[in-house]
PDB file of C-alpha atoms and ligand atoms in Angstrom:
ATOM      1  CA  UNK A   1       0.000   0.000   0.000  1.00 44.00           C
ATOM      2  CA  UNK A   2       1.621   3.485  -1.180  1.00 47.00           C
ATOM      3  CA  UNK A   3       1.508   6.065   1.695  1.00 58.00           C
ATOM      4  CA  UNK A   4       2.189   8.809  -0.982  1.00 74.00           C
ATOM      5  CA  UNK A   5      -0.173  11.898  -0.600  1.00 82.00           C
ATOM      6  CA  UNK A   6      -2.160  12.539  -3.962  1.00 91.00           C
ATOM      7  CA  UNK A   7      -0.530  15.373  -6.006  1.00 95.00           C
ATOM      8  CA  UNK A   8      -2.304  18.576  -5.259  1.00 98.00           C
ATOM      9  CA  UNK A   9      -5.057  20.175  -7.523  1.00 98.00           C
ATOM     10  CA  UNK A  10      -6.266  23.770  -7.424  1.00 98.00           C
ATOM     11  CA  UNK A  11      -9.326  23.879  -8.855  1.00 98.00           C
ATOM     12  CA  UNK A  12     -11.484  26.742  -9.737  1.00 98.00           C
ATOM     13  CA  UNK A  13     -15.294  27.073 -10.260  1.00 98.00           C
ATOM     14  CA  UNK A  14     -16.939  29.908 -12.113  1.00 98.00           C
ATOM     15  CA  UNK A  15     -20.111  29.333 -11.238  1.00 98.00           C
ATOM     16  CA  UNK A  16     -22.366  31.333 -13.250  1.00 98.00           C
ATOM     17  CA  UNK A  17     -19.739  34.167 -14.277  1.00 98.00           C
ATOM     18  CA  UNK A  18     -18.243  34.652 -17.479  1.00 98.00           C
ATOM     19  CA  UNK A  19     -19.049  35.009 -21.224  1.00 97.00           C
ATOM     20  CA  UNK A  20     -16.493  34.104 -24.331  1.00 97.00           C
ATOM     21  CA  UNK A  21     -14.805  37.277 -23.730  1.00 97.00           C
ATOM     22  CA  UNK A  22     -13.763  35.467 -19.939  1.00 97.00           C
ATOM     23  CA  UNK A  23     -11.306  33.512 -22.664  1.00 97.00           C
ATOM     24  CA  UNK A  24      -8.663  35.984 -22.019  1.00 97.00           C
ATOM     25  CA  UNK A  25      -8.758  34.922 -17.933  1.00 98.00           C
ATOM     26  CA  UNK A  26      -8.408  31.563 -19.044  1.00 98.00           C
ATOM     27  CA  UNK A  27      -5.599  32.595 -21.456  1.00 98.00           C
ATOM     28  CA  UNK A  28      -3.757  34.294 -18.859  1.00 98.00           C
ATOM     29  CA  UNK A  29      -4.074  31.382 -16.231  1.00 98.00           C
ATOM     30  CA  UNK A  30      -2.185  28.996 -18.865  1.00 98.00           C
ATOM     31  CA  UNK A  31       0.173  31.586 -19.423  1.00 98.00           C
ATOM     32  CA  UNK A  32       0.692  31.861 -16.189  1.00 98.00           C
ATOM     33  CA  UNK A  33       0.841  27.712 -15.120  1.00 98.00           C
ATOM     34  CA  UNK A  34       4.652  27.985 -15.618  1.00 97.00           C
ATOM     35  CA  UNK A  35       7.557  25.053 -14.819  1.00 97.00           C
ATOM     36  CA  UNK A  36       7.751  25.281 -11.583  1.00 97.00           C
ATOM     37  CA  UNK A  37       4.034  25.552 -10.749  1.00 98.00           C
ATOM     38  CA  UNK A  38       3.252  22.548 -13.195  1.00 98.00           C
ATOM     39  CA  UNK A  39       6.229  20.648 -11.419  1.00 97.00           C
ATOM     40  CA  UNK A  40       4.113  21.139  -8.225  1.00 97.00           C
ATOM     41  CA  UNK A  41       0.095  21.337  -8.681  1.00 98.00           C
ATOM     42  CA  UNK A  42      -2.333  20.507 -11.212  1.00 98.00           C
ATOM     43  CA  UNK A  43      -4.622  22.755 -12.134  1.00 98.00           C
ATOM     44  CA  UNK A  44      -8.414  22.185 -13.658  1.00 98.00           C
ATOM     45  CA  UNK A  45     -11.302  25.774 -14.424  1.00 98.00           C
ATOM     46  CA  UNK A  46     -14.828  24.625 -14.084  1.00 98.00           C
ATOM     47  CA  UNK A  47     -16.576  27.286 -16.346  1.00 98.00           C
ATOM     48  CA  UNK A  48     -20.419  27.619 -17.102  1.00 98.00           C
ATOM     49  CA  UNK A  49     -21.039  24.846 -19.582  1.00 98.00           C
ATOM     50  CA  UNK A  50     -21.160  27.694 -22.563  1.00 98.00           C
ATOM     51  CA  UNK A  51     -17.505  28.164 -22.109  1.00 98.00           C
ATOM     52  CA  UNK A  52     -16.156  24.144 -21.836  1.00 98.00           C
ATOM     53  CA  UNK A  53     -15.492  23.370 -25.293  1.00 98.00           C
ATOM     54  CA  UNK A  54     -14.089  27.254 -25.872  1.00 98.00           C
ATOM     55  CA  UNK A  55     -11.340  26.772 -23.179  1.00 98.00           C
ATOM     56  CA  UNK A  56     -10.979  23.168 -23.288  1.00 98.00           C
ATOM     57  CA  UNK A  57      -9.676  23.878 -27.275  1.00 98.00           C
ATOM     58  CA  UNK A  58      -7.461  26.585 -25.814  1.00 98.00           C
ATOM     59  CA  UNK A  59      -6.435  24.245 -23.465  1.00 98.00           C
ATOM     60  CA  UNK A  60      -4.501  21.642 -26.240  1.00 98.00           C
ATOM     61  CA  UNK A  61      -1.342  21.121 -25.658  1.00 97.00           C
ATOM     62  CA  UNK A  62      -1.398  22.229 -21.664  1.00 98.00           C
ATOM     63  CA  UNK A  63      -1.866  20.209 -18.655  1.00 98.00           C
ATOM     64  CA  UNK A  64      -4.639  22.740 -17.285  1.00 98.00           C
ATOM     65  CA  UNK A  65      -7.657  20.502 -17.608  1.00 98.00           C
ATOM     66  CA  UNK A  66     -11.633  21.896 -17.991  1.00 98.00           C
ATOM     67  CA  UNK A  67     -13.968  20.736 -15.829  1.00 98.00           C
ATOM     68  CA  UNK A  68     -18.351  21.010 -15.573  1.00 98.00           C
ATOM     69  CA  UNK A  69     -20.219  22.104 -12.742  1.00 98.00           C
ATOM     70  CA  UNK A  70     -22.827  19.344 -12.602  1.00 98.00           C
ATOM     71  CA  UNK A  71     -24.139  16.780 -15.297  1.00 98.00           C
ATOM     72  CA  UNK A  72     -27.640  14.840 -15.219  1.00 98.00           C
ATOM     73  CA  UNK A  73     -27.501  11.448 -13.627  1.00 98.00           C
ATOM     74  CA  UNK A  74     -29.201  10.010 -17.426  1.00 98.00           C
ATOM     75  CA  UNK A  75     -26.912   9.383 -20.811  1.00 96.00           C
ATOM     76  CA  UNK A  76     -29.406  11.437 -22.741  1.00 97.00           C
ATOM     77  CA  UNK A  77     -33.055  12.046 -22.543  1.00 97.00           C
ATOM     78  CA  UNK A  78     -36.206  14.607 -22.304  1.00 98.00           C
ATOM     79  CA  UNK A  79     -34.264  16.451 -19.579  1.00 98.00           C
ATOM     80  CA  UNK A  80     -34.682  20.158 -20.837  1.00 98.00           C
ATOM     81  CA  UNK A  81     -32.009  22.427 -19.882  1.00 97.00           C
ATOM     82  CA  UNK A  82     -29.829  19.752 -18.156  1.00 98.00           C
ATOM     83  CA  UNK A  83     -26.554  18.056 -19.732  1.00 98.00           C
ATOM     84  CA  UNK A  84     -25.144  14.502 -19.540  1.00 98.00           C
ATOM     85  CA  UNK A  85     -21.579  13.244 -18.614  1.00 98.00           C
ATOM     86  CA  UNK A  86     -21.181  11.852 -21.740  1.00 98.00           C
ATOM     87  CA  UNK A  87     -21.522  15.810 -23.061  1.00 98.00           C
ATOM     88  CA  UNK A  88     -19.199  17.253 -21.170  1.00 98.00           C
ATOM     89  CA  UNK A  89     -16.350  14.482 -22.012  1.00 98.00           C
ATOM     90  CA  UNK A  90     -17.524  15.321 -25.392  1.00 98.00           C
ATOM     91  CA  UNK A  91     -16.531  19.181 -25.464  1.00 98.00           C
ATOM     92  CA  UNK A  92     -13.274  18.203 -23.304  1.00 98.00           C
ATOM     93  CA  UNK A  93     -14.014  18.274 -19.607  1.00 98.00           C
ATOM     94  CA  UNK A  94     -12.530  15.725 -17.665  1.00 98.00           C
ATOM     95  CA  UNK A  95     -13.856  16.770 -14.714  1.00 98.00           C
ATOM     96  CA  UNK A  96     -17.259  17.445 -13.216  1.00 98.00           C
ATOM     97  CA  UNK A  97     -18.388  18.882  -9.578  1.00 98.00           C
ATOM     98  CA  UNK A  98     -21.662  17.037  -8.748  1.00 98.00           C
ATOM     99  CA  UNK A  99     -23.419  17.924  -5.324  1.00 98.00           C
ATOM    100  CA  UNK A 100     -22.012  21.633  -4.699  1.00 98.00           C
ATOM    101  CA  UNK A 101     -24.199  23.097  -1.831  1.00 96.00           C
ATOM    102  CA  UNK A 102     -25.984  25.884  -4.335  1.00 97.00           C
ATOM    103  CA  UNK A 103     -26.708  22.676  -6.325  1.00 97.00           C
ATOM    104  CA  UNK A 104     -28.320  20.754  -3.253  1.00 97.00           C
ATOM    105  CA  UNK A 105     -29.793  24.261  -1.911  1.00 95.00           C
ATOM    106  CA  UNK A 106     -31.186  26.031  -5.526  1.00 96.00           C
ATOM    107  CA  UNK A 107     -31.875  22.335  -6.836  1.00 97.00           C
ATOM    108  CA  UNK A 108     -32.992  20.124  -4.119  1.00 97.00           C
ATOM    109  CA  UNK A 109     -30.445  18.066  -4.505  1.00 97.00           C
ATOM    110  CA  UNK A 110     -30.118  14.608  -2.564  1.00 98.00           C
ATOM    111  CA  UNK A 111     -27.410  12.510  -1.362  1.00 98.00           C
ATOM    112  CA  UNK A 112     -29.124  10.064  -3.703  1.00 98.00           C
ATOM    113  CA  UNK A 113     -28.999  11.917  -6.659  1.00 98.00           C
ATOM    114  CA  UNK A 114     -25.168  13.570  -6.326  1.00 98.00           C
ATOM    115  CA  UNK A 115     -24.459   9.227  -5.933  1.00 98.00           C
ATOM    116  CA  UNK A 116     -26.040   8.943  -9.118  1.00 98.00           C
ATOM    117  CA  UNK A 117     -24.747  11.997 -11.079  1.00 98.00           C
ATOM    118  CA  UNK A 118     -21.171  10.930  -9.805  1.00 98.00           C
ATOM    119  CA  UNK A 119     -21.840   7.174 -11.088  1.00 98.00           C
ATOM    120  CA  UNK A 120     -22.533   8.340 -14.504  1.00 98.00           C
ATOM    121  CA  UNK A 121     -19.633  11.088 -14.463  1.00 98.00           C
ATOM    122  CA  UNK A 122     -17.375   7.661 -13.957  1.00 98.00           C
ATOM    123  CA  UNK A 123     -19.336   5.883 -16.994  1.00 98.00           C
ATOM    124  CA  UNK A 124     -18.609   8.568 -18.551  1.00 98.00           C
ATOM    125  CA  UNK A 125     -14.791   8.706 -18.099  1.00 98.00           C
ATOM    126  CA  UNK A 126     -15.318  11.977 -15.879  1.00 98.00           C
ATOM    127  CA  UNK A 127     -14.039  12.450 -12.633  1.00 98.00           C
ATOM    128  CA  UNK A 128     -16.512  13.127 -10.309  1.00 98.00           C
ATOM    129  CA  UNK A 129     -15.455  16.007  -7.622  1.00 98.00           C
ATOM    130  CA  UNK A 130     -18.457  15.464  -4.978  1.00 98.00           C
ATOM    131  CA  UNK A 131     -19.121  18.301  -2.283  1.00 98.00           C
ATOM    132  CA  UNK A 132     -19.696  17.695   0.693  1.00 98.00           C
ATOM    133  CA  UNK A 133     -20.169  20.244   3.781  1.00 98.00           C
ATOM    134  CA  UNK A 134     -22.172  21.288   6.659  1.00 98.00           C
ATOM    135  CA  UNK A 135     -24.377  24.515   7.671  1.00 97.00           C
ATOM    136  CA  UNK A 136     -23.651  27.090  10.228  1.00 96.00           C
ATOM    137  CA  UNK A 137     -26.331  25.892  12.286  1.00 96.00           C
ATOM    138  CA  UNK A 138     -25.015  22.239  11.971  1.00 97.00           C
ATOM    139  CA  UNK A 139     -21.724  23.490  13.115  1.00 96.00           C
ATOM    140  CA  UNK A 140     -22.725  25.392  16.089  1.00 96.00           C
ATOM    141  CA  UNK A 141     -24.732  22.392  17.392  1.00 97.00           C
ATOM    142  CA  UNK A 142     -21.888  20.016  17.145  1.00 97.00           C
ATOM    143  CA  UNK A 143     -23.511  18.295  14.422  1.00 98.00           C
ATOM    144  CA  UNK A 144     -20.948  19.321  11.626  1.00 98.00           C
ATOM    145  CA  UNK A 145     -18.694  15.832  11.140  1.00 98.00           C
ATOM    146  CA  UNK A 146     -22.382  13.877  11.645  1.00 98.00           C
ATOM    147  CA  UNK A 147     -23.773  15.760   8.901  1.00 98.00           C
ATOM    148  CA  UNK A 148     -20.557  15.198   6.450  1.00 98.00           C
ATOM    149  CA  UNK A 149     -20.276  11.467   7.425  1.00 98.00           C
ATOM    150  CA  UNK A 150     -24.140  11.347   6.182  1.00 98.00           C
ATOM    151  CA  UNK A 151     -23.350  13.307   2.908  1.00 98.00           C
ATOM    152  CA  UNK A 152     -20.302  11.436   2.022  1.00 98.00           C
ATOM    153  CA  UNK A 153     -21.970   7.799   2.868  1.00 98.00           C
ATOM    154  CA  UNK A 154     -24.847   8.621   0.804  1.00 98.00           C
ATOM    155  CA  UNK A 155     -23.091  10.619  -1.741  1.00 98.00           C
ATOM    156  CA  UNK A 156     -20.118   8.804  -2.887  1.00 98.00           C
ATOM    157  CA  UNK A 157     -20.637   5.654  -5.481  1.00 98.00           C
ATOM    158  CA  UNK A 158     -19.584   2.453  -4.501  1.00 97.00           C
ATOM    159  CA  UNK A 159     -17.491   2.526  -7.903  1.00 97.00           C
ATOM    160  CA  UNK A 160     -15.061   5.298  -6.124  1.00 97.00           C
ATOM    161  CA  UNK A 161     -13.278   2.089  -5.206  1.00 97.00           C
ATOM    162  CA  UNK A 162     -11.621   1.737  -8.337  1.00 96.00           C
ATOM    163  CA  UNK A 163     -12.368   5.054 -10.189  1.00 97.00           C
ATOM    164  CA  UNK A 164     -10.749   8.303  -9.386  1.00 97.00           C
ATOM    165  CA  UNK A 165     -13.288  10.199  -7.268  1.00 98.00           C
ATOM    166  CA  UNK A 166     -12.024  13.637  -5.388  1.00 98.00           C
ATOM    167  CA  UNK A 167     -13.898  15.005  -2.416  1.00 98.00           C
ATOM    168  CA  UNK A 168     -14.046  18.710  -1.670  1.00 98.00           C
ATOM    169  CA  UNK A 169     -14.771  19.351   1.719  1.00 98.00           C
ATOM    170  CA  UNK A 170     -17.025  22.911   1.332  1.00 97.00           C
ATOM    171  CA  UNK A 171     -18.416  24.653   4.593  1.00 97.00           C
ATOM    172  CA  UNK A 172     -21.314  26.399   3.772  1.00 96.00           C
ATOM    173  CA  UNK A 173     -20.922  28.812   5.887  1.00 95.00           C
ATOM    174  CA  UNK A 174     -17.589  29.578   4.395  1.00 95.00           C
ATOM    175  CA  UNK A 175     -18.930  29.884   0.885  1.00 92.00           C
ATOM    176  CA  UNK A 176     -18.579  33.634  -0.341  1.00 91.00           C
ATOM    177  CA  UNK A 177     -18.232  34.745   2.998  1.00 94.00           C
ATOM    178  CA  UNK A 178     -14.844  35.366   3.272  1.00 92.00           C
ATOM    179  CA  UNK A 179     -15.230  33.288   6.735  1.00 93.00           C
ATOM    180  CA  UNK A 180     -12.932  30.268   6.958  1.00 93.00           C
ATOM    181  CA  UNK A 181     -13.021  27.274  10.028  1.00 95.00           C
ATOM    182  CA  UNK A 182      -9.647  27.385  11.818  1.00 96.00           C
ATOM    183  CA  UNK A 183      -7.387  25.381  10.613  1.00 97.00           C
ATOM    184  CA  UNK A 184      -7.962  22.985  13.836  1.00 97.00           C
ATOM    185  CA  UNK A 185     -11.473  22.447  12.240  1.00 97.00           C
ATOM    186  CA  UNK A 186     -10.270  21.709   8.894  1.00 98.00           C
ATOM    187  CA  UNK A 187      -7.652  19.340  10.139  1.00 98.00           C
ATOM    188  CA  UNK A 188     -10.085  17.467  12.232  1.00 98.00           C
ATOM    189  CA  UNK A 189     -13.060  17.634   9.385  1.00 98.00           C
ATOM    190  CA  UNK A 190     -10.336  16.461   6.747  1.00 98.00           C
ATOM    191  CA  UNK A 191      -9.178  13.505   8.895  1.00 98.00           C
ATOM    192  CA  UNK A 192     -12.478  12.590   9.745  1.00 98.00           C
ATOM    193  CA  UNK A 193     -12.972  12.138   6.039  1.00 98.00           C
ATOM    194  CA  UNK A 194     -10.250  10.548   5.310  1.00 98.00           C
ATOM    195  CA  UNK A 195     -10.746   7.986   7.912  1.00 98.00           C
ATOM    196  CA  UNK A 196     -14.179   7.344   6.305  1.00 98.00           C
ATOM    197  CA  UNK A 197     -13.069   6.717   3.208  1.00 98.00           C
ATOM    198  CA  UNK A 198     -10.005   4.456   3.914  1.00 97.00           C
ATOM    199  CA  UNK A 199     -12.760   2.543   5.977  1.00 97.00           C
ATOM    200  CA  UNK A 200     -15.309   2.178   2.997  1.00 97.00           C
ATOM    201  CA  UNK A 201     -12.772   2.604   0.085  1.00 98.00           C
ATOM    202  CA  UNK A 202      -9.480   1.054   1.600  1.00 96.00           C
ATOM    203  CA  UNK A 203      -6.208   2.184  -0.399  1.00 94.00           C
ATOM    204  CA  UNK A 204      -8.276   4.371  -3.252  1.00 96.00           C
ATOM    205  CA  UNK A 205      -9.545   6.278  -0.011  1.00 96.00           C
ATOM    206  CA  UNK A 206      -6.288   6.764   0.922  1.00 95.00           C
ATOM    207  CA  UNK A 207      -5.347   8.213  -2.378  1.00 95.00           C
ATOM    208  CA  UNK A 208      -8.317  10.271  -3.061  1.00 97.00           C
ATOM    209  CA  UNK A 209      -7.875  13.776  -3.271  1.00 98.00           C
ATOM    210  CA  UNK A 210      -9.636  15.698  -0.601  1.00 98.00           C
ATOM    211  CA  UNK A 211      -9.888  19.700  -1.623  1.00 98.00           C
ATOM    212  CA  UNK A 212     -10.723  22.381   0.654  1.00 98.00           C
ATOM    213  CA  UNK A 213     -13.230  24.914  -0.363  1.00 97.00           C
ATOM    214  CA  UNK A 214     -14.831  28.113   1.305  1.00 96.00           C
ATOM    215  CA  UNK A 215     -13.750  31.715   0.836  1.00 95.00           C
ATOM    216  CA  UNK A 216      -9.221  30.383  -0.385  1.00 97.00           C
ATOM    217  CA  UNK A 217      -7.565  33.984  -1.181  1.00 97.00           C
ATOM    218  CA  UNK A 218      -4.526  34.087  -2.086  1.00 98.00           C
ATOM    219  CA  UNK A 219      -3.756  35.760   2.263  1.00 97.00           C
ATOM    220  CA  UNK A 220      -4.959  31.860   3.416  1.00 97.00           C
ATOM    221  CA  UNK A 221      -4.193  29.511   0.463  1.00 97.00           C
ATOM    222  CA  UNK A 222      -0.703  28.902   2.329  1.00 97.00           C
ATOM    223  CA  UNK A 223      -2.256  28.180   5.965  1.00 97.00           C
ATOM    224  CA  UNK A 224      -5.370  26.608   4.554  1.00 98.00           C
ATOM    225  CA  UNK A 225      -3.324  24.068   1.723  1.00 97.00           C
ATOM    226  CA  UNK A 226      -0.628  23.088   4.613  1.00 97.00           C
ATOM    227  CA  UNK A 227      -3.263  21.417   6.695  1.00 97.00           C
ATOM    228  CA  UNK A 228      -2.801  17.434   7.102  1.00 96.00           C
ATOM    229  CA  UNK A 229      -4.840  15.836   4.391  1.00 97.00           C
ATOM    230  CA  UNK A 230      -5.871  18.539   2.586  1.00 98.00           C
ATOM    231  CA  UNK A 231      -4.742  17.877  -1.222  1.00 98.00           C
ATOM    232  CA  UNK A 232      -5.592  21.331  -2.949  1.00 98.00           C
ATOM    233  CA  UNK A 233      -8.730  23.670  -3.050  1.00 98.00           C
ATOM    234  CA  UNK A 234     -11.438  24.020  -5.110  1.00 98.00           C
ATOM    235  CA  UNK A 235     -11.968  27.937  -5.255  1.00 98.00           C
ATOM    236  CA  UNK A 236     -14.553  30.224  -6.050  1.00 97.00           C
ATOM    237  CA  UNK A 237     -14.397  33.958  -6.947  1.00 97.00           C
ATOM    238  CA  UNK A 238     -10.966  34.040  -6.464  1.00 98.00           C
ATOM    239  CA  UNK A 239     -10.619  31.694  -9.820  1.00 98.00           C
ATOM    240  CA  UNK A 240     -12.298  34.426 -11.788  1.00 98.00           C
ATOM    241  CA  UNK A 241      -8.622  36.160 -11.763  1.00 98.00           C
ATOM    242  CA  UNK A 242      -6.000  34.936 -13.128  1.00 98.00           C
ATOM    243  CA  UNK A 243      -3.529  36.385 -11.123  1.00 98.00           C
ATOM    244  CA  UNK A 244      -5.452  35.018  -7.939  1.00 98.00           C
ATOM    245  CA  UNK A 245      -5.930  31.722  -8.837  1.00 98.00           C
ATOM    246  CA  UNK A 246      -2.536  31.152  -9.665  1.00 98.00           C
ATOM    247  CA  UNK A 247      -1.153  33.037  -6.224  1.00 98.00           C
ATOM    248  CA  UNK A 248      -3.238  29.924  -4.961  1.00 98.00           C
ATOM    249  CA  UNK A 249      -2.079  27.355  -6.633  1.00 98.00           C
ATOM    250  CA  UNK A 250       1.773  29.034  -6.009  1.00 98.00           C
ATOM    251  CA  UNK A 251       1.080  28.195  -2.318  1.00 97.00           C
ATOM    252  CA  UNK A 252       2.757  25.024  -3.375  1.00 96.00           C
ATOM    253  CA  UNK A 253       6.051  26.386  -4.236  1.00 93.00           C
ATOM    254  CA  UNK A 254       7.325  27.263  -0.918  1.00 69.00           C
TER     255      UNK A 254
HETATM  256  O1  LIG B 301     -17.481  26.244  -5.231  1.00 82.88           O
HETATM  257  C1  LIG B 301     -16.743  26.794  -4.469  1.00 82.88           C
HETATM  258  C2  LIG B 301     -15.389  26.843  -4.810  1.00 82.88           C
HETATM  259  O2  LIG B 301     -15.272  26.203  -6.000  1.00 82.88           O
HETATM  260  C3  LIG B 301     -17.215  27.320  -3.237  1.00 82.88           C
HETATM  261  O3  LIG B 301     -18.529  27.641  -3.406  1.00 82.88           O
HETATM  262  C4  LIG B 301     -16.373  28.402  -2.663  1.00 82.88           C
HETATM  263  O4  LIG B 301     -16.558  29.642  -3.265  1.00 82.88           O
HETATM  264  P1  LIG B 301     -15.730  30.887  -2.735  1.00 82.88           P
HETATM  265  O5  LIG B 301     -16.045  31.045  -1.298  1.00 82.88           O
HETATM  266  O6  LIG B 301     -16.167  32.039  -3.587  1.00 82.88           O
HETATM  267  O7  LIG B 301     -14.278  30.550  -2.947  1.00 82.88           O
END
C-alpha cells in the first residue's frame, strides 16, 4: 500500500460568471501555469457549460484541464435544460463537480442523486469532484462531522473504489463569505474524512484527493493548503482572476 499523498489540484469554479470574452482569464491562467508551478500542482477551471469546449480547445497542448459544474444522472433524454456526462467528455471536460451546496440548496439536490450523477460522471470517463459540507447551524450544534459522514456515505458511489473520485470538503458557511473554520477544524473535518473513506474505500480512499473549499484567497491559500490531508482547493471567486488563482495554486512552491 503506497503512503504517498495525492498530487495537489487547485481547482477553480466559475459558477455562473463569465461570457467568451472570460477567454482571455483563461488565457492568462495557462500563461501563467509555468515550470515550476506545473512541477508542483495541477490545475483544472470549471466554467459555465457555454464556455467548456471554448477553453478546453485553448487548453490543447497544456496540462490545465476543464472541468463542468454538474451533469444529469441520465446518458441522454427529455431532460430540458440539463446536460449529460457523456456531453461534457464530449466538449473536453474531464472533470465534473456534482453535489455543490448551491446545487443541493437552488436544486434540491439529494445525497441520492449527487451518488447517481457521480456514477454516470465515472461511466462517462469523468471524474466526479463530490461536495460535501455542513451549515452554520449544523456546526454550532456540534452536528458538523455527523452531517458530512451522512453526505459522504450517501453521496459517494460504490465505484469510487476503483475510479478516481475527489472530495471537496465545502463549509457552507464559508462559501462567499470570506469566513474560513480554523485550521484545527479543517484538520479534524479532513481527517475525519479521510478515515471514512479508507474505511469504505481502503487504499483508493487513501489516495483520493480531498480539496478544501470556502472563501481560499490568495492571504490563506498557504495556511489553509498546509493542513494534514488537505490535497488542494477548489476555489470560487478568487478563480475568476487569473492572477489570484494562480497566487493559490503558487502556495505550493514554498
Ligand atoms: O465552489 C466553491 C469553490 O469552487 C465554493 O462555493 C467556494 O466559493 P468561494 O467562497 O467564492 O471561494
Amino acid at each position: 500500500m503506497t503512503t504517498e499523498r495525492p498530487r495537489p489540484l487547485v481547482a477553480g469554479n466559475w459558477k455562473m460568471n463569465g461570457t467568451r470574452a472570460a477567454t482571455e482569464t483563461f488565457s492568462a491562467i495557462l500563461e501563467g501555469y509555468d515550470a515550476g508551478l506545473r512541477s508542483k500542482v495541477d490545475l483544472l477551471v470549471c466554467p459555465p457549460a457555454t464556455l467548456i469546449y471554448l477553453f478546453a480547445v485553448a487548453a490543447v497542448g497544456t496540462p490545465v484541464k476543464v472541468g463542468g459544474q454538474d451533469c444529469h444522472a441520465a446518458t441522454h433524454g427529455a431532460h430540458t435544460g440539463d446536460i449529460s456526462a457523456a456531453m461534457l467528455a464530449d466538449v473536453g471536460a474531464s472533470y465534473v463537480i456534482v453535489g455543490h451546496s448551491e446545487r443541493r440548496t437552488d436544486h434540491g439536490e439529494t445525497d441520492e442523486m449527487v451518488k447517481a450523477k457521480a456514477r454516470a460522471a465515472i461511466t462517462a470517463g469523468l471524474t466526479p469532484i463530490v461536495c460535501v459540507g455542513e451549515t452554520r447551524e449544523e456546526r454550532d450544534a456540534g452536528r458538523a462531522l455527523a452531517v458530512v459522514g451522512a453526505q459522504l456515505a450517501g453521496s459517494m458511489p460504490e465505484e469510487a473504489a476503483r475510479a478516481p473520485v475527489v472530495v471537496a470538503y465545502e463549509p457552507v458557511w464559508a462559501i462567499g463569505t470570506g469566513l474560513t473554520p480554523t485550521v484545527v477544524d479543517v484538520a479534524e473535518m479532513h481527517g475525519f474524512i479521510r478515515q471514512s473513506l479508507v474505511d469504505r474505500f481502503g487504499a483508493a480512499g487513501r489516495n483520493m484527493r480531498l480539496l478544501y473549499g470556502g472563501s481560499v484567497k490568495p492571504g490563506n491559500a498557504r495556511e489553509l493548503l498546509g493542513v494534514a490531508e488537505v490535497d488542494g482547493a477548489l476555489v470560487g471567486g478568487a478563480s475568476l482572476v487569473a492572477e489570484d488563482f494562480l497566487a493559490i495554486a503558487r502556495a505550493y512552491m514554498a
